[in-house]
PDB file of C-alpha atoms and ligand atoms in Angstrom:
ATOM      1  CA  MET A  20      -5.901 -17.543 -40.502  1.00  0.00           C
ATOM      2  CA  ASP A  21      -5.982 -17.665 -36.710  1.00  0.00           C
ATOM      3  CA  PHE A  22      -4.265 -20.939 -35.806  1.00  0.00           C
ATOM      4  CA  CYS A  23      -4.940 -20.253 -32.130  1.00  0.00           C
ATOM      5  CA  ASN A  24      -8.694 -20.601 -32.699  1.00  0.00           C
ATOM      6  CA  VAL A  25      -8.561 -24.387 -32.701  1.00  0.00           C
ATOM      7  CA  ARG A  26     -10.489 -27.315 -31.290  1.00  0.00           C
ATOM      8  CA  PHE A  27     -10.117 -31.066 -31.241  1.00  0.00           C
ATOM      9  CA  LEU A  28     -12.430 -32.697 -33.771  1.00  0.00           C
ATOM     10  CA  LEU A  29     -11.922 -36.475 -33.747  1.00  0.00           C
ATOM     11  CA  SER A  30      -9.501 -39.390 -33.769  1.00  0.00           C
ATOM     12  CA  ALA A  31      -9.666 -41.782 -36.722  1.00  0.00           C
ATOM     13  CA  HIS A  32      -8.340 -45.318 -36.386  1.00  0.00           C
ATOM     14  CA  THR A  33      -9.589 -46.365 -39.822  1.00  0.00           C
ATOM     15  CA  ASN A  34     -10.206 -44.566 -43.104  1.00  0.00           C
ATOM     16  CA  GLN A  35     -13.951 -44.956 -42.546  1.00  0.00           C
ATOM     17  CA  GLN A  36     -13.724 -42.798 -39.438  1.00  0.00           C
ATOM     18  CA  LEU A  37     -12.310 -39.771 -41.302  1.00  0.00           C
ATOM     19  CA  PRO A  38     -14.569 -36.680 -41.354  1.00  0.00           C
ATOM     20  CA  PRO A  39     -16.222 -35.680 -44.654  1.00  0.00           C
ATOM     21  CA  PRO A  40     -13.576 -34.017 -46.856  1.00  0.00           C
ATOM     22  CA  VAL A  41     -14.754 -30.406 -46.540  1.00  0.00           C
ATOM     23  CA  TYR A  42     -11.838 -28.256 -45.343  1.00  0.00           C
ATOM     24  CA  PRO A  43      -8.277 -28.136 -46.680  1.00  0.00           C
ATOM     25  CA  GLU A  44      -6.150 -30.372 -44.455  1.00  0.00           C
ATOM     26  CA  ILE A  45      -2.562 -29.983 -43.297  1.00  0.00           C
ATOM     27  CA  ALA A  46      -1.042 -33.279 -42.226  1.00  0.00           C
ATOM     28  CA  PHE A  47       2.006 -33.594 -39.976  1.00  0.00           C
ATOM     29  CA  ALA A  48       4.247 -36.572 -40.694  1.00  0.00           C
ATOM     30  CA  GLY A  49       7.596 -37.714 -39.401  1.00  0.00           C
ATOM     31  CA  ARG A  50       9.461 -40.342 -37.473  1.00  0.00           C
ATOM     32  CA  SER A  51       8.143 -41.432 -34.157  1.00  0.00           C
ATOM     33  CA  ASN A  52       9.113 -39.000 -31.383  1.00  0.00           C
ATOM     34  CA  VAL A  53      10.510 -36.372 -33.776  1.00  0.00           C
ATOM     35  CA  GLY A  54       8.217 -33.713 -32.309  1.00  0.00           C
ATOM     36  CA  LYS A  55       5.085 -33.649 -34.505  1.00  0.00           C
ATOM     37  CA  SER A  56       2.636 -33.140 -31.658  1.00  0.00           C
ATOM     38  CA  SER A  57       4.879 -30.533 -29.996  1.00  0.00           C
ATOM     39  CA  LEU A  58       5.092 -28.619 -33.279  1.00  0.00           C
ATOM     40  CA  ILE A  59       1.300 -28.522 -33.537  1.00  0.00           C
ATOM     41  CA  ASN A  60       0.991 -27.292 -29.945  1.00  0.00           C
ATOM     42  CA  ARG A  61       3.432 -24.469 -30.681  1.00  0.00           C
ATOM     43  CA  LEU A  62       1.687 -23.648 -33.981  1.00  0.00           C
ATOM     44  CA  VAL A  63      -1.658 -23.197 -32.202  1.00  0.00           C
ATOM     45  CA  GLY A  64      -0.152 -21.535 -29.120  1.00  0.00           C
ATOM     46  CA  ARG A  65      -1.358 -24.159 -26.630  1.00  0.00           C
ATOM     47  CA  ALA A  66       0.868 -26.137 -24.315  1.00  0.00           C
ATOM     48  CA  ASN A  67      -1.280 -29.242 -24.311  1.00  0.00           C
ATOM     49  CA  LEU A  68      -3.803 -29.368 -27.128  1.00  0.00           C
ATOM     50  CA  VAL A  69      -2.051 -32.462 -28.458  1.00  0.00           C
ATOM     51  CA  LYS A  70      -0.575 -35.060 -26.132  1.00  0.00           C
ATOM     52  CA  THR A  71       3.198 -35.374 -26.380  1.00  0.00           C
ATOM     53  CA  SER A  72       5.490 -37.939 -24.843  1.00  0.00           C
ATOM     54  CA  ALA A  73       9.153 -38.709 -24.342  1.00  0.00           C
ATOM     55  CA  LYS A  74       8.252 -42.302 -25.311  1.00  0.00           C
ATOM     56  CA  PRO A  75       7.952 -42.947 -29.069  1.00  0.00           C
ATOM     57  CA  GLY A  76       4.658 -44.158 -30.473  1.00  0.00           C
ATOM     58  CA  LYS A  77       2.351 -41.844 -28.514  1.00  0.00           C
ATOM     59  CA  THR A  78       0.147 -40.820 -31.444  1.00  0.00           C
ATOM     60  CA  GLN A  79      -1.514 -43.934 -32.877  1.00  0.00           C
ATOM     61  CA  SER A  80      -4.473 -42.544 -34.808  1.00  0.00           C
ATOM     62  CA  LEU A  81      -5.143 -39.668 -37.203  1.00  0.00           C
ATOM     63  CA  ASN A  82      -6.034 -36.843 -34.832  1.00  0.00           C
ATOM     64  CA  TYR A  83      -8.047 -34.013 -36.354  1.00  0.00           C
ATOM     65  CA  PHE A  84      -8.108 -30.422 -35.132  1.00  0.00           C
ATOM     66  CA  GLN A  85     -10.338 -27.793 -36.675  1.00  0.00           C
ATOM     67  CA  VAL A  86      -8.847 -24.302 -37.117  1.00  0.00           C
ATOM     68  CA  ASP A  87     -11.268 -21.352 -37.452  1.00  0.00           C
ATOM     69  CA  ASP A  88     -13.532 -21.972 -40.407  1.00  0.00           C
ATOM     70  CA  GLY A  89     -10.390 -22.428 -42.425  1.00  0.00           C
ATOM     71  CA  CYS A  90      -8.698 -25.808 -42.271  1.00  0.00           C
ATOM     72  CA  CYS A  91      -7.990 -28.984 -40.345  1.00  0.00           C
ATOM     73  CA  LEU A  92      -4.676 -30.006 -38.813  1.00  0.00           C
ATOM     74  CA  VAL A  93      -4.066 -33.751 -38.872  1.00  0.00           C
ATOM     75  CA  ASP A  94      -1.514 -35.258 -36.488  1.00  0.00           C
ATOM     76  CA  LEU A  95      -0.330 -38.539 -38.037  1.00  0.00           C
ATOM     77  CA  PRO A  96       1.172 -41.492 -36.168  1.00  0.00           C
ATOM     78  CA  GLY A  97       4.960 -41.555 -36.409  1.00  0.00           C
ATOM     79  CA  TYR A  98       6.849 -44.050 -38.528  1.00  0.00           C
ATOM     80  CA  GLY A  99      10.040 -45.982 -37.961  1.00  0.00           C
ATOM     81  CA  PHE A 100       9.336 -47.085 -34.416  1.00  0.00           C
ATOM     82  CA  ALA A 101      10.572 -50.648 -34.065  1.00  0.00           C
ATOM     83  CA  ARG A 102       9.106 -51.597 -30.709  1.00  0.00           C
ATOM     84  CA  VAL A 103       5.511 -52.095 -31.854  1.00  0.00           C
ATOM     85  CA  SER A 104       4.483 -55.367 -33.455  1.00  0.00           C
ATOM     86  CA  ARG A 105       4.841 -55.777 -37.196  1.00  0.00           C
ATOM     87  CA  GLN A 106       1.097 -56.134 -37.567  1.00  0.00           C
ATOM     88  CA  ILE A 107       0.382 -52.830 -35.828  1.00  0.00           C
ATOM     89  CA  ARG A 108       3.127 -51.176 -37.832  1.00  0.00           C
ATOM     90  CA  GLN A 109       1.637 -52.381 -41.095  1.00  0.00           C
ATOM     91  CA  SER A 110      -1.869 -51.271 -40.202  1.00  0.00           C
ATOM     92  CA  TRP A 111      -0.571 -47.790 -39.276  1.00  0.00           C
ATOM     93  CA  GLN A 112       1.322 -47.604 -42.522  1.00  0.00           C
ATOM     94  CA  GLY A 113      -1.767 -48.652 -44.450  1.00  0.00           C
ATOM     95  CA  LEU A 114      -3.830 -45.996 -42.707  1.00  0.00           C
ATOM     96  CA  ILE A 115      -1.298 -43.237 -43.341  1.00  0.00           C
ATOM     97  CA  SER A 116      -0.448 -44.139 -46.923  1.00  0.00           C
ATOM     98  CA  GLY A 117      -4.127 -44.598 -47.821  1.00  0.00           C
ATOM     99  CA  TYR A 118      -4.901 -41.207 -46.314  1.00  0.00           C
ATOM    100  CA  ILE A 119      -2.084 -39.424 -48.144  1.00  0.00           C
ATOM    101  CA  GLU A 120      -2.746 -41.086 -51.481  1.00  0.00           C
ATOM    102  CA  THR A 121      -6.509 -40.620 -51.631  1.00  0.00           C
ATOM    103  CA  ARG A 122      -7.545 -37.687 -49.459  1.00  0.00           C
ATOM    104  CA  PRO A 123      -8.954 -35.083 -51.889  1.00  0.00           C
ATOM    105  CA  THR A 124      -8.681 -32.203 -49.405  1.00  0.00           C
ATOM    106  CA  LEU A 125      -5.022 -32.752 -48.477  1.00  0.00           C
ATOM    107  CA  ALA A 126      -3.466 -29.282 -48.911  1.00  0.00           C
ATOM    108  CA  CYS A 127       0.012 -29.944 -47.517  1.00  0.00           C
ATOM    109  CA  VAL A 128       2.087 -32.605 -45.797  1.00  0.00           C
ATOM    110  CA  VAL A 129       4.474 -31.076 -43.284  1.00  0.00           C
ATOM    111  CA  VAL A 130       7.411 -33.495 -43.069  1.00  0.00           C
ATOM    112  CA  ILE A 131       9.150 -33.036 -39.740  1.00  0.00           C
ATOM    113  CA  ILE A 132      12.806 -34.036 -39.485  1.00  0.00           C
ATOM    114  CA  ASP A 133      15.203 -33.865 -36.529  1.00  0.00           C
ATOM    115  CA  LEU A 134      17.806 -31.200 -37.303  1.00  0.00           C
ATOM    116  CA  ARG A 135      20.319 -32.866 -35.000  1.00  0.00           C
ATOM    117  CA  HIS A 136      20.696 -36.068 -36.985  1.00  0.00           C
ATOM    118  CA  GLU A 137      21.871 -37.217 -40.380  1.00  0.00           C
ATOM    119  CA  LEU A 138      19.206 -37.805 -42.980  1.00  0.00           C
ATOM    120  CA  LYS A 139      17.390 -41.098 -42.365  1.00  0.00           C
ATOM    121  CA  GLN A 140      16.316 -43.325 -45.205  1.00  0.00           C
ATOM    122  CA  LEU A 141      12.652 -43.316 -44.146  1.00  0.00           C
ATOM    123  CA  ASP A 142      12.521 -39.507 -44.252  1.00  0.00           C
ATOM    124  CA  ARG A 143      14.034 -39.489 -47.704  1.00  0.00           C
ATOM    125  CA  GLU A 144      11.618 -42.152 -48.884  1.00  0.00           C
ATOM    126  CA  LEU A 145       8.614 -40.223 -47.576  1.00  0.00           C
ATOM    127  CA  ILE A 146       9.695 -37.045 -49.361  1.00  0.00           C
ATOM    128  CA  ASP A 147      10.467 -38.910 -52.595  1.00  0.00           C
ATOM    129  CA  TRP A 148       7.085 -40.615 -52.439  1.00  0.00           C
ATOM    130  CA  LEU A 149       5.231 -37.314 -51.853  1.00  0.00           C
ATOM    131  CA  ARG A 150       7.063 -35.806 -54.824  1.00  0.00           C
ATOM    132  CA  TYR A 151       6.189 -38.832 -56.948  1.00  0.00           C
ATOM    133  CA  LEU A 152       2.525 -38.449 -55.969  1.00  0.00           C
ATOM    134  CA  GLY A 153       2.692 -34.706 -56.669  1.00  0.00           C
ATOM    135  CA  LYS A 154       1.505 -33.798 -53.153  1.00  0.00           C
ATOM    136  CA  PRO A 155       2.350 -30.360 -51.747  1.00  0.00           C
ATOM    137  CA  LEU A 156       4.917 -30.728 -48.976  1.00  0.00           C
ATOM    138  CA  LEU A 157       6.802 -28.570 -46.512  1.00  0.00           C
ATOM    139  CA  PRO A 158       9.908 -30.018 -44.820  1.00  0.00           C
ATOM    140  CA  VAL A 159      10.495 -28.636 -41.314  1.00  0.00           C
ATOM    141  CA  TYR A 160      13.752 -29.289 -39.454  1.00  0.00           C
ATOM    142  CA  THR A 161      12.930 -29.282 -35.759  1.00  0.00           C
ATOM    143  CA  LYS A 162      14.624 -29.317 -32.329  1.00  0.00           C
ATOM    144  CA  ALA A 163      16.807 -26.424 -33.535  1.00  0.00           C
ATOM    145  CA  ASP A 164      17.129 -25.239 -29.912  1.00  0.00           C
ATOM    146  CA  LYS A 165      19.455 -28.164 -29.226  1.00  0.00           C
ATOM    147  CA  LEU A 166      22.091 -26.712 -31.588  1.00  0.00           C
ATOM    148  CA  SER A 167      24.079 -23.498 -31.893  1.00  0.00           C
ATOM    149  CA  ARG A 168      23.100 -21.182 -34.777  1.00  0.00           C
ATOM    150  CA  ASN A 169      26.251 -22.195 -36.565  1.00  0.00           C
ATOM    151  CA  GLN A 170      25.552 -25.907 -36.175  1.00  0.00           C
ATOM    152  CA  GLN A 171      21.907 -25.357 -37.219  1.00  0.00           C
ATOM    153  CA  GLU A 172      23.051 -23.924 -40.549  1.00  0.00           C
ATOM    154  CA  LYS A 173      25.584 -26.710 -41.106  1.00  0.00           C
ATOM    155  CA  ASN A 174      23.143 -29.527 -40.371  1.00  0.00           C
ATOM    156  CA  ALA A 175      20.374 -27.879 -42.380  1.00  0.00           C
ATOM    157  CA  ALA A 176      22.676 -27.584 -45.398  1.00  0.00           C
ATOM    158  CA  ALA A 177      23.499 -31.306 -45.146  1.00  0.00           C
ATOM    159  CA  LEU A 178      19.800 -32.256 -44.968  1.00  0.00           C
ATOM    160  CA  ASP A 179      19.027 -29.901 -47.878  1.00  0.00           C
ATOM    161  CA  ALA A 180      21.692 -31.588 -49.983  1.00  0.00           C
ATOM    162  CA  GLY A 181      20.402 -35.078 -49.148  1.00  0.00           C
ATOM    163  CA  LEU A 182      16.828 -34.095 -50.005  1.00  0.00           C
ATOM    164  CA  SER A 183      17.640 -31.905 -53.030  1.00  0.00           C
ATOM    165  CA  LEU A 184      16.057 -28.858 -51.382  1.00  0.00           C
ATOM    166  CA  THR A 185      16.956 -25.178 -51.411  1.00  0.00           C
ATOM    167  CA  SER A 186      16.949 -23.327 -48.088  1.00  0.00           C
ATOM    168  CA  GLY A 187      13.820 -21.434 -49.169  1.00  0.00           C
ATOM    169  CA  GLU A 188      11.852 -24.648 -49.502  1.00  0.00           C
ATOM    170  CA  ARG A 189      12.081 -25.694 -45.850  1.00  0.00           C
ATOM    171  CA  LEU A 190      11.935 -24.166 -42.384  1.00  0.00           C
ATOM    172  CA  LEU A 191      14.022 -24.393 -39.232  1.00  0.00           C
ATOM    173  CA  PHE A 192      11.890 -24.798 -36.141  1.00  0.00           C
ATOM    174  CA  SER A 193      11.877 -25.290 -32.387  1.00  0.00           C
ATOM    175  CA  ALA A 194       8.806 -26.205 -30.397  1.00  0.00           C
ATOM    176  CA  GLN A 195      10.749 -25.267 -27.291  1.00  0.00           C
ATOM    177  CA  THR A 196      11.675 -21.675 -28.207  1.00  0.00           C
ATOM    178  CA  GLY A 197       9.130 -20.907 -30.941  1.00  0.00           C
ATOM    179  CA  GLN A 198      11.850 -20.350 -33.540  1.00  0.00           C
ATOM    180  CA  GLY A 199      10.265 -20.520 -36.986  1.00  0.00           C
ATOM    181  CA  VAL A 200       6.649 -20.462 -35.845  1.00  0.00           C
ATOM    182  CA  ASP A 201       5.723 -17.225 -37.651  1.00  0.00           C
ATOM    183  CA  GLY A 202       7.203 -18.520 -40.891  1.00  0.00           C
ATOM    184  CA  LEU A 203       5.338 -21.801 -40.427  1.00  0.00           C
ATOM    185  CA  ARG A 204       2.000 -20.006 -39.977  1.00  0.00           C
ATOM    186  CA  GLN A 205       2.606 -17.939 -43.110  1.00  0.00           C
ATOM    187  CA  ARG A 206       3.556 -20.926 -45.239  1.00  0.00           C
ATOM    188  CA  LEU A 207       0.632 -23.023 -44.015  1.00  0.00           C
ATOM    189  CA  THR A 208      -1.829 -20.194 -44.663  1.00  0.00           C
ATOM    190  CA  ALA A 209      -0.593 -20.063 -48.263  1.00  0.00           C
ATOM    191  CA  PHE A 210      -1.016 -23.842 -48.648  1.00  0.00           C
ATOM    192  CA  VAL A 211      -4.555 -23.627 -47.247  1.00  0.00           C
ATOM    193  CA  GLN A 212      -5.444 -20.837 -49.676  1.00  0.00           C
ATOM    194  CA  ALA A 213      -4.088 -22.847 -52.591  1.00  0.00           C
ATOM    195  CA  GLY A 214      -5.888 -25.947 -51.287  1.00  0.00           C
ATOM    196  CA  ARG A 215      -9.176 -24.112 -51.003  1.00  0.00           C
ATOM    197  CA  GLY A 216      -9.035 -23.394 -54.730  1.00  0.00           C
ATOM    198  CA  VAL A 217      -8.606 -27.106 -55.403  1.00  0.00           C
ATOM    199  CA  VAL A 218     -11.463 -28.084 -53.055  1.00  0.00           C
ATOM    200  CA  GLN A 219     -13.825 -25.585 -54.689  1.00  0.00           C
ATOM    201  CA  THR A 220     -12.892 -26.684 -58.181  1.00  0.00           C
ATOM    202  CA  ALA A 221     -13.391 -30.325 -57.204  1.00  0.00           C
ATOM    203  CA  GLY A 222     -16.844 -29.452 -55.860  1.00  0.00           C
ATOM    204  CA  LEU A 223     -18.045 -27.751 -59.058  1.00  0.00           C
ATOM    205  CA  PRO A 224     -20.595 -29.641 -61.150  1.00  0.00           C
ATOM    206  CA  ALA A 225     -19.061 -31.232 -64.213  1.00  0.00           C
ATOM    207  CA  THR A 226     -19.791 -29.304 -67.399  1.00  0.00           C
ATOM    208  CA  ASP A 227     -21.206 -31.126 -70.401  1.00  0.00           C
ATOM    209  CA  PRO A 228     -18.774 -31.685 -73.231  1.00  0.00           C
ATOM    210  CA  ILE A 229     -19.437 -29.289 -76.113  1.00  0.00           C
TER     211      ILE A 229
HETATM  212  P1  GTP B 315       4.876 -39.726 -31.574  1.00  0.00           P
HETATM  213  O1  GTP B 315       3.465 -39.252 -31.458  1.00  0.00           O
HETATM  214  O2  GTP B 315       5.263 -40.721 -30.508  1.00  0.00           O
HETATM  215  O3  GTP B 315       5.255 -40.180 -32.942  1.00  0.00           O
HETATM  216  O4  GTP B 315       5.862 -38.485 -31.231  1.00  0.00           O
HETATM  217  P2  GTP B 315       5.799 -36.991 -31.798  1.00  0.00           P
HETATM  218  O5  GTP B 315       6.534 -36.907 -33.086  1.00  0.00           O
HETATM  219  O6  GTP B 315       4.416 -36.448 -31.754  1.00  0.00           O
HETATM  220  O7  GTP B 315       6.743 -36.253 -30.730  1.00  0.00           O
HETATM  221  P3  GTP B 315       6.318 -35.374 -29.467  1.00  0.00           P
HETATM  222  O8  GTP B 315       5.789 -34.046 -29.896  1.00  0.00           O
HETATM  223  O9  GTP B 315       5.494 -36.199 -28.540  1.00  0.00           O
HETATM  224  O10 GTP B 315       7.772 -35.070 -28.842  1.00  0.00           O
HETATM  225  C1  GTP B 315       8.682 -36.104 -28.504  1.00  0.00           C
HETATM  226  C2  GTP B 315       9.695 -35.575 -27.471  1.00  0.00           C
HETATM  227  O11 GTP B 315      10.521 -34.576 -28.071  1.00  0.00           O
HETATM  228  C3  GTP B 315       9.048 -34.899 -26.254  1.00  0.00           C
HETATM  229  O12 GTP B 315       9.821 -35.231 -25.120  1.00  0.00           O
HETATM  230  C4  GTP B 315       9.146 -33.407 -26.586  1.00  0.00           C
HETATM  231  O13 GTP B 315       9.201 -32.599 -25.428  1.00  0.00           O
HETATM  232  C5  GTP B 315      10.457 -33.346 -27.348  1.00  0.00           C
HETATM  233  N1  GTP B 315      10.480 -32.232 -28.326  1.00  0.00           N
HETATM  234  C6  GTP B 315       9.621 -32.053 -29.346  1.00  0.00           C
HETATM  235  N2  GTP B 315       9.927 -30.940 -30.059  1.00  0.00           N
HETATM  236  C7  GTP B 315      11.018 -30.398 -29.474  1.00  0.00           C
HETATM  237  C8  GTP B 315      11.834 -29.237 -29.740  1.00  0.00           C
HETATM  238  O14 GTP B 315      11.629 -28.446 -30.684  1.00  0.00           O
HETATM  239  N3  GTP B 315      12.898 -29.032 -28.888  1.00  0.00           N
HETATM  240  C9  GTP B 315      13.195 -29.870 -27.860  1.00  0.00           C
HETATM  241  N4  GTP B 315      14.256 -29.581 -27.107  1.00  0.00           N
HETATM  242  N5  GTP B 315      12.449 -30.962 -27.574  1.00  0.00           N
HETATM  243  C10 GTP B 315      11.383 -31.226 -28.360  1.00  0.00           C
HETATM  244 MG1   MG B 316       2.643 -37.413 -31.415  1.00  0.00          MG
END
């Protein structure tokens, strides 16, 4: 799949504004300011397809991008940002959790975690919840460029242990240097292919019981 053949589709502020569930969707989740939008820009090879910001809370809606004829990328609002009102926080959470729980075309949730820091409770909770729901997920440890190779491995091993992951189940990444981008494209292509099977099966007419 050519991730560089991409265009902005729409921004959804409510579940009613989501596009019809036609293409497998890859959603990008993570704490506010962790680098979700930057990761998408690097994935699609564009500096500014998605707006990024040094201030947390930039992405406040579900932003859809259409790739080829193949899939949609969905940039989710970040969680864990304290400086927005409780009401806004709750409505974001409702939007995101409703989307993840009910979206039939959701092929993978990429959970983006800052490689520099210790595991945060919210990240753990998100991954546990996705596992509980049985949703396909791909943890990506980002901002690797801020650490030496040695420190990258050490921190990644600590996050792996906290999340009960093997090193083959996650990726190290840097939006700055492009580290890990080829691996990310390969893994996401596989998720889309698996998701396409599910979408087609879901679309088949029900057979009569014998
Ligand atoms: P919200 O939409 O506010 O939740 O943020 P986000 O998760 O989309 O983060 P965004 O991509 O806007 O990046 C936040 C800040 O981190 C920006 O200043 C980016 O330049 C920086 N950043 C993101 N990824 C990387 C990375 O891999 N390396 C480095 N050094 N900086 C990064
Ligand atoms: Mg963002």
